[in-house]
Amino acid sequence: MTEAARLDPNDIVELHPMYLLRWEEAEQAHVLLYPEGIVKLNSSAAEILKRVVGGRRIDDVVAELTALCDGQDISADILAFLEIANDKGWTRVKT
């Protein structure tokens, strides 16, 4: 297994244009749609990806989600997820 690409908290990450994030009523979950299929997301993944759809700094996403989680330190978890999502091609660093 290859190691996920390292992201910097100052990176601006966006959802890759090949993917569409939406709520799927039948699944009662957010999903990523792409030409070859569908990825069903858990609630944590969906909350992170909803915040990068238009392109956002990782630090801004972390700050917003930390505030929603009563100040818990979740920055490492968010960064780890975004690195995996980037490695899978769901997101990309906006240049």
Coordinates of C-alpha atoms in Angstrom, one line a residue:
M1 CA 0.0 0.0 0.0
T2 CA 1.3 3.4 -0.9
E3 CA 1.5 6.2 1.7
A4 CA -1.0 9.0 1.2
A5 CA 0.4 12.3 -0.1
R6 CA 1.3 14.8 2.6
L7 CA -0.9 17.9 2.7
D8 CA -0.1 21.2 4.5
P9 CA -2.7 22.9 6.7
N10 CA -2.3 26.0 4.5
D11 CA -3.2 24.0 1.3
I12 CA -6.4 24.9 -0.4
V13 CA -8.2 21.6 -1.1
E14 CA -11.2 21.2 -3.4
L15 CA -13.4 18.3 -4.5
H16 CA -12.1 16.9 -7.8
P17 CA -14.5 18.1 -10.6
M18 CA -15.0 14.4 -11.7
Y19 CA -16.9 13.8 -8.4
L20 CA -20.2 15.1 -7.2
L21 CA -21.1 15.1 -3.5
R22 CA -24.8 14.8 -2.8
W23 CA -27.3 13.4 -0.3
E24 CA -28.8 10.1 -1.5
E25 CA -32.2 9.7 0.1
A26 CA -32.3 5.9 -0.7
E27 CA -29.0 5.4 1.1
Q28 CA -29.8 7.9 3.9
A29 CA -26.2 9.1 3.4
H30 CA -24.0 11.5 1.5
V31 CA -22.3 9.9 -1.5
L32 CA -19.7 10.7 -4.0
L33 CA -20.8 10.1 -7.5
Y34 CA -18.3 9.6 -10.3
P35 CA -18.5 8.1 -13.9
E36 CA -17.5 4.6 -12.7
G37 CA -19.6 4.4 -9.6
I38 CA -20.6 5.7 -6.2
V39 CA -18.9 5.9 -2.8
K40 CA -21.1 6.0 0.3
L41 CA -19.6 8.3 2.9
N42 CA -19.9 8.1 6.7
S43 CA -21.1 11.3 8.4
S44 CA -17.6 12.5 9.3
A45 CA -16.3 12.1 5.8
A46 CA -19.3 13.9 4.4
E47 CA -18.9 16.8 6.9
I48 CA -15.3 17.3 5.8
L49 CA -16.0 17.0 2.1
K50 CA -19.0 19.4 2.2
R51 CA -16.6 22.0 3.4
V52 CA -14.1 21.7 0.5
V53 CA -16.5 21.5 -2.4
G54 CA -15.6 25.0 -3.6
G55 CA -12.0 25.0 -2.4
R56 CA -11.0 25.9 1.2
R57 CA -7.9 26.1 3.3
I58 CA -7.4 23.0 5.4
D59 CA -6.9 25.2 8.5
D60 CA -10.3 26.9 7.9
V61 CA -12.0 23.5 7.6
V62 CA -10.3 22.3 10.8
A63 CA -11.3 25.5 12.7
E64 CA -15.0 25.2 11.6
L65 CA -15.3 21.5 12.5
T66 CA -13.4 22.0 15.8
A67 CA -15.9 24.6 16.8
L68 CA -18.7 22.2 16.0
C69 CA -17.1 19.5 18.1
D70 CA -16.8 21.7 21.3
G71 CA -13.2 22.5 20.7
Q72 CA -11.9 18.9 20.6
D73 CA -8.6 18.5 18.9
I74 CA -9.6 16.8 15.6
S75 CA -7.1 18.4 13.4
A76 CA -4.9 15.3 12.9
D77 CA -8.0 13.2 12.0
I78 CA -9.2 15.8 9.4
L79 CA -5.8 16.1 7.9
A80 CA -5.4 12.3 7.7
F81 CA -8.8 11.9 6.0
L82 CA -8.0 14.7 3.5
E83 CA -4.7 13.0 2.7
I84 CA -6.5 9.7 2.0
A85 CA -9.2 11.5 0.0
N86 CA -6.5 13.3 -2.0
D87 CA -4.7 10.0 -2.6
K88 CA -7.9 8.4 -3.8
G89 CA -8.4 11.3 -6.2
W90 CA -11.6 12.5 -4.5
T91 CA -10.0 15.9 -3.8
R92 CA -7.1 17.9 -5.1
V93 CA -4.9 20.7 -4.0
K94 CA -6.1 23.9 -5.7
T95 CA -3.4 25.8 -7.4

